[in-house]
């Protein structure tokens, strides 16, 4: 007679695997492999940092928006991004990392955020291009994340995606108005689209054969589609929208391939992508400096809140 000896860890791992297999959610109190926890902390905190740093290129235009209506819309959009950052920091906290630690990692330059936010926004049309292309790419990436296996992440994404779809429409509408305006306005819209098109395709990450962590993330059902699949979907969505706008796609090699039933695209400049990732983009230093300054400027608020909390608990103790 033989008996199989299983360690408690093997049993926990088997339970975890069964939950993933059955498309059930992993919740904060459930056991999870350390690598799963670490991957999620990295991904969710990077995502949160991107939302927070991503406020900067657009906030740059709030005071210069061309009308009161545009100003109100842009303010609401930037404020939504702050909210996205907060939901995501909260989701990451459920995995055992402190908010302060994540903030420190960001302002000390040890954490990553999406490279796209290191590009400058020289014209009003950039607000249109960011909304249409950057928020558009974010939607393609994030809709499948609503089904991510980690409960707090998936649930945060549901609300975030609803708001992102408003962001994309407001960007499209800015471009539509410019594209139907004077020849100079139309050119300004085209130039902004030319600046943001390729970086928005890079947002999906490197090609599948150069994306080492993707397979594990897909096995854990955090990620549902590969980088290239999502990029294909995004380009397919843009093609008719370019037509509606009357703007030209900067990728002159873009063609529908009947045989592969895929979009053949021009070469993406991955050297540029990795260069910006390494900190050599136009605005990397400026973005971090600005975030650091905002953190320092907010020190008195944190101190006041801590002092208020201390007095409240002292009062409660006195009553008890
Ligand atoms: Fe967002
Ligand atoms: Fe957004």
Coordinates of C-alpha atoms and ligand atoms in Angstrom, one line a residue:
X1 CA 0.0 0.0 0.0
X2 CA 1.3 3.4 -0.8
X3 CA 0.2 6.8 0.4
X4 CA 0.9 10.1 -1.3
X5 CA 2.2 12.6 1.1
X6 CA 1.1 16.2 0.3
X7 CA 2.4 19.2 2.1
X8 CA -0.1 21.9 3.3
X9 CA 1.4 24.2 0.6
X10 CA 0.7 21.7 -2.2
X11 CA -2.9 21.5 -1.0
X12 CA -3.2 25.3 -1.0
X13 CA -1.6 25.5 -4.4
X14 CA -4.1 22.9 -5.7
X15 CA -7.0 24.9 -4.3
X16 CA -5.7 28.1 -5.9
X17 CA -5.2 26.3 -9.2
X18 CA -8.8 25.0 -9.0
X19 CA -10.2 28.4 -8.4
X20 CA -8.3 29.9 -11.4
X21 CA -9.4 26.9 -13.5
X22 CA -13.0 27.4 -12.6
X23 CA -12.9 31.1 -13.5
X24 CA -13.5 32.0 -9.8
X25 CA -12.0 35.1 -8.2
X26 CA -9.1 35.2 -5.9
X27 CA -9.8 37.5 -2.9
X28 CA -7.4 39.2 -0.5
X29 CA -7.9 36.7 2.3
X30 CA -7.3 33.7 0.0
X31 CA -4.0 31.9 -0.1
X32 CA -2.0 32.8 -3.3
X33 CA 1.4 31.9 -4.6
X34 CA 4.0 34.6 -3.7
X35 CA 4.8 35.1 -7.4
X36 CA 1.2 35.8 -8.2
X37 CA 1.0 38.3 -5.3
X38 CA 4.3 40.0 -6.5
X39 CA 3.2 40.2 -10.1
X40 CA -0.1 41.8 -9.1
X41 CA 1.5 44.3 -6.8
X42 CA 3.9 45.3 -9.6
X43 CA 1.2 45.5 -12.3
X44 CA -1.5 47.3 -10.2
X45 CA 1.0 49.8 -8.6
X46 CA 2.4 50.6 -12.1
X47 CA -1.1 51.0 -13.3
X48 CA -1.9 53.4 -10.4
X49 CA 1.3 55.4 -11.0
X50 CA 0.4 55.7 -14.7
X51 CA -3.0 57.1 -13.8
X52 CA -1.5 59.7 -11.4
X53 CA 1.5 60.7 -13.7
X54 CA -0.9 60.7 -16.6
X55 CA -2.8 63.7 -15.1
X56 CA 0.2 65.9 -15.9
X57 CA 0.3 66.2 -19.7
X58 CA -3.4 67.1 -19.7
X59 CA -3.5 69.2 -16.6
X60 CA -1.0 71.4 -18.5
X61 CA -3.9 72.5 -20.7
X62 CA -6.7 73.1 -18.1
X63 CA -6.0 76.8 -17.8
X64 CA -5.6 77.2 -21.6
X65 CA -8.7 75.2 -22.8
X66 CA -10.4 77.2 -25.5
X67 CA -13.8 77.5 -23.8
X68 CA -15.4 77.2 -20.4
X69 CA -17.1 74.0 -21.6
X70 CA -13.8 72.4 -22.7
X71 CA -12.2 73.5 -19.4
X72 CA -15.0 71.8 -17.4
X73 CA -14.8 68.6 -19.5
X74 CA -11.0 68.4 -19.3
X75 CA -11.0 69.1 -15.5
X76 CA -13.6 66.3 -15.0
X77 CA -11.4 63.9 -17.1
X78 CA -8.2 64.7 -15.2
X79 CA -10.1 64.3 -11.9
X80 CA -11.3 60.9 -13.1
X81 CA -7.7 59.9 -13.6
X82 CA -6.9 60.8 -10.0
X83 CA -9.8 58.6 -9.0
X84 CA -8.5 55.7 -11.1
X85 CA -5.1 56.1 -9.3
X86 CA -6.8 55.9 -5.9
X87 CA -8.9 52.8 -6.7
X88 CA -5.8 51.1 -8.0
X89 CA -3.6 52.0 -5.0
X90 CA -6.4 50.6 -2.8
X91 CA -6.5 47.4 -4.8
X92 CA -2.8 47.0 -4.5
X93 CA -3.0 47.7 -0.7
X94 CA -5.2 44.6 -0.3
X95 CA -2.1 42.5 -1.4
X96 CA -0.1 43.8 1.6
X97 CA 1.9 46.7 0.3
X98 CA 1.5 50.1 2.0
X99 CA 0.4 53.2 0.1
X100 CA 3.4 55.1 1.4
X101 CA 5.8 52.5 0.1
X102 CA 4.2 52.8 -3.4
X103 CA 4.4 56.6 -3.3
X104 CA 8.1 56.4 -2.2
X105 CA 8.9 54.0 -5.0
X106 CA 7.4 56.4 -7.5
X107 CA 8.9 59.7 -6.3
X108 CA 12.3 58.1 -5.8
X109 CA 12.2 56.9 -9.4
X110 CA 12.2 53.2 -8.6
X111 CA 8.8 52.4 -10.0
X112 CA 7.6 52.3 -13.6
X113 CA 4.7 54.0 -15.1
X114 CA 3.4 54.0 -18.7
X115 CA 6.1 55.6 -20.9
X116 CA 3.4 57.4 -22.9
X117 CA 3.1 60.1 -20.3
X118 CA 6.7 61.2 -20.9
X119 CA 5.7 62.8 -24.2
X120 CA 4.9 66.6 -24.2
X121 CA 1.6 68.2 -25.1
X122 CA 2.5 71.2 -27.2
X123 CA -1.0 72.0 -28.7
X124 CA -4.7 71.9 -27.8
X125 CA -5.1 69.1 -30.3
X126 CA -2.9 66.9 -28.2
X127 CA -5.8 66.8 -25.7
X128 CA -7.9 65.3 -28.5
X129 CA -5.2 62.8 -29.6
X130 CA -4.5 61.7 -26.0
X131 CA -8.2 61.1 -25.3
X132 CA -8.8 59.3 -28.6
X133 CA -5.6 57.3 -28.8
X134 CA -4.1 56.9 -25.3
X135 CA -7.4 56.4 -23.5
X136 CA -8.5 54.3 -26.5
X137 CA -5.5 52.0 -26.1
X138 CA -6.1 52.0 -22.3
X139 CA -9.7 50.7 -22.9
X140 CA -8.5 47.9 -25.2
X141 CA -6.0 46.9 -22.5
X142 CA -8.4 47.3 -19.6
X143 CA -11.7 45.8 -20.7
X144 CA -10.3 42.3 -20.5
X145 CA -8.8 43.2 -17.1
X146 CA -12.4 43.5 -15.8
X147 CA -12.2 39.7 -15.8
X148 CA -8.8 39.5 -14.1
X149 CA -8.6 36.7 -11.6
X150 CA -7.8 39.0 -8.7
X151 CA -11.2 40.3 -7.4
X152 CA -10.3 43.8 -6.2
X153 CA -8.4 44.5 -9.5
X154 CA -11.2 43.3 -11.7
X155 CA -13.8 45.2 -9.8
X156 CA -11.8 48.4 -9.9
X157 CA -11.4 48.0 -13.7
X158 CA -15.2 47.9 -14.3
X159 CA -15.7 51.5 -13.1
X160 CA -12.5 52.7 -14.6
X161 CA -13.4 51.4 -18.1
X162 CA -16.8 53.2 -18.0
X163 CA -15.0 56.4 -17.3
X164 CA -12.3 55.7 -19.9
X165 CA -14.9 55.4 -22.6
X166 CA -16.1 58.9 -21.8
X167 CA -12.5 60.0 -22.0
X168 CA -12.1 58.5 -25.4
X169 CA -15.2 60.1 -26.8
X170 CA -14.3 63.5 -25.5
X171 CA -10.9 63.2 -27.3
X172 CA -12.5 62.1 -30.5
X173 CA -14.9 65.0 -30.3
X174 CA -12.1 67.5 -29.9
X175 CA -10.4 66.1 -33.0
X176 CA -13.6 66.0 -35.0
X177 CA -14.2 69.7 -34.3
X178 CA -10.7 70.6 -35.2
X179 CA -10.7 68.4 -38.3
X180 CA -13.8 70.2 -39.5
X181 CA -12.4 73.7 -38.7
X182 CA -10.0 75.9 -40.5
X183 CA -7.1 74.3 -42.6
X184 CA -4.8 75.3 -39.7
X185 CA -6.9 73.6 -37.1
X186 CA -7.2 70.4 -39.3
X187 CA -3.4 70.4 -39.6
X188 CA -3.0 70.8 -35.9
X189 CA -5.2 67.8 -35.3
X190 CA -3.2 65.8 -37.9
X191 CA 0.1 66.7 -36.3
X192 CA -1.1 65.7 -32.9
X193 CA -2.3 62.4 -34.2
X194 CA 1.0 61.9 -35.9
X195 CA 2.8 62.5 -32.6
X196 CA 0.6 60.1 -30.5
X197 CA -0.2 57.3 -33.0
X198 CA 3.0 55.2 -32.7
X199 CA 3.4 55.7 -28.9
X200 CA -0.2 54.6 -28.4
X201 CA 0.6 51.3 -30.3
X202 CA 3.6 50.8 -28.0
X203 CA 1.3 50.9 -25.0
X204 CA 0.4 47.3 -25.6
X205 CA 4.0 46.3 -24.9
X206 CA 6.6 44.5 -26.9
X207 CA 5.6 41.9 -29.5
X208 CA 4.5 38.5 -28.1
X209 CA 7.8 36.7 -28.8
X210 CA 9.7 39.3 -26.8
X211 CA 7.3 39.6 -23.9
X212 CA 8.6 37.1 -21.3
X213 CA 6.1 37.6 -18.5
X214 CA 2.9 37.4 -20.6
X215 CA 2.5 33.6 -20.6
X216 CA 2.5 33.3 -16.9
X217 CA 0.1 36.2 -16.5
X218 CA -2.2 34.5 -19.0
X219 CA -2.0 31.2 -17.2
X220 CA -3.0 33.1 -14.0
X221 CA -5.9 34.7 -15.9
X222 CA -4.7 38.2 -15.0
X223 CA -4.0 38.9 -18.7
X224 CA -6.6 37.5 -21.2
X225 CA -5.1 38.4 -24.6
X226 CA -1.6 38.8 -25.8
X227 CA 0.0 42.2 -26.6
X228 CA -0.2 41.6 -30.3
X229 CA -3.8 40.5 -30.2
X230 CA -4.8 43.7 -28.3
X231 CA -2.8 45.8 -30.7
X232 CA -4.6 44.3 -33.6
X233 CA -8.0 44.9 -32.0
X234 CA -7.0 48.6 -31.3
X235 CA -5.9 49.3 -34.9
X236 CA -9.0 47.6 -36.3
X237 CA -11.1 50.0 -34.1
X238 CA -9.1 53.1 -35.3
X239 CA -9.4 52.5 -39.0
X240 CA -13.1 53.5 -39.5
X241 CA -12.6 56.3 -36.9
X242 CA -9.8 57.8 -39.0
X243 CA -12.2 57.9 -41.9
X244 CA -14.9 59.6 -39.8
X245 CA -12.4 62.2 -38.7
X246 CA -11.1 62.7 -42.2
X247 CA -7.5 62.4 -40.9
X248 CA -4.7 60.3 -42.3
X249 CA -3.3 57.3 -40.4
X250 CA 0.4 57.9 -39.9
X251 CA 1.1 54.3 -40.7
X252 CA 1.4 54.2 -44.5
X253 CA 2.0 50.5 -44.5
X254 CA -1.2 49.6 -42.7
X255 CA -3.2 47.0 -44.8
X256 CA -5.9 44.4 -44.1
X257 CA -4.3 41.0 -44.9
X258 CA -7.1 38.7 -46.3
X259 CA -5.0 35.6 -45.8
X260 CA -4.0 36.1 -42.2
X261 CA -7.1 38.1 -41.4
X262 CA -4.9 40.5 -39.6
X263 CA -3.7 44.0 -40.0
X264 CA -0.2 44.3 -41.5
X265 CA 1.4 47.2 -39.8
X266 CA 4.5 49.3 -40.4
X267 CA 7.5 48.8 -38.2
X268 CA 7.1 50.1 -34.6
X269 CA 10.2 51.8 -33.3
X270 CA 11.0 49.7 -30.2
X271 CA 14.4 51.4 -29.7
X272 CA 12.5 54.6 -29.0
X273 CA 10.1 52.7 -26.6
X274 CA 13.0 51.2 -24.6
X275 CA 14.8 54.6 -24.6
X276 CA 11.8 56.4 -23.1
X277 CA 11.4 53.4 -20.6
X278 CA 15.0 53.9 -19.5
X279 CA 14.2 57.5 -18.6
X280 CA 15.3 59.3 -21.8
X281 CA 11.9 60.6 -22.9
X282 CA 11.2 64.3 -23.3
X283 CA 9.6 64.7 -20.0
X284 CA 10.7 61.8 -17.7
X285 CA 12.6 64.1 -15.3
X286 CA 9.9 66.8 -15.3
X287 CA 7.1 64.4 -14.6
X288 CA 8.9 62.9 -11.5
X289 CA 10.0 66.3 -10.3
X290 CA 6.4 67.6 -10.5
X291 CA 5.1 64.6 -8.6
X292 CA 7.8 64.9 -5.9
X293 CA 6.9 68.6 -5.5
X294 CA 3.2 67.9 -5.2
X295 CA 4.0 65.3 -2.5
X296 CA 6.1 67.8 -0.6
X297 CA 3.5 70.5 -1.0
X298 CA 0.9 68.1 0.4
X299 CA 2.9 67.3 3.6
X300 CA 0.9 69.7 5.7
X301 CA -2.3 68.0 4.7
X302 CA -1.0 64.6 5.8
X303 CA 0.3 66.1 9.1
X304 CA -3.0 67.8 9.7
X305 CA -5.0 64.7 9.0
X306 CA -2.8 62.6 11.2
X307 CA -3.1 65.1 14.0
X308 CA -6.9 65.2 13.6
X309 CA -7.1 61.4 13.8
X310 CA -4.9 61.5 16.9
X311 CA -7.2 64.0 18.7
X312 CA -10.3 62.0 17.6
X313 CA -9.0 58.8 19.1
X314 CA -7.8 60.6 22.3
X315 CA -11.3 62.0 22.7
X316 CA -12.9 58.6 22.1
X317 CA -10.6 57.1 24.8
X318 CA -11.5 59.9 27.2
X319 CA -15.2 59.1 26.8
X320 CA -14.6 55.4 27.3
Ligands
LIG1 FE1 -7.6 56.4 -16.3
LIG2 FE1 -8.6 58.1 -19.0

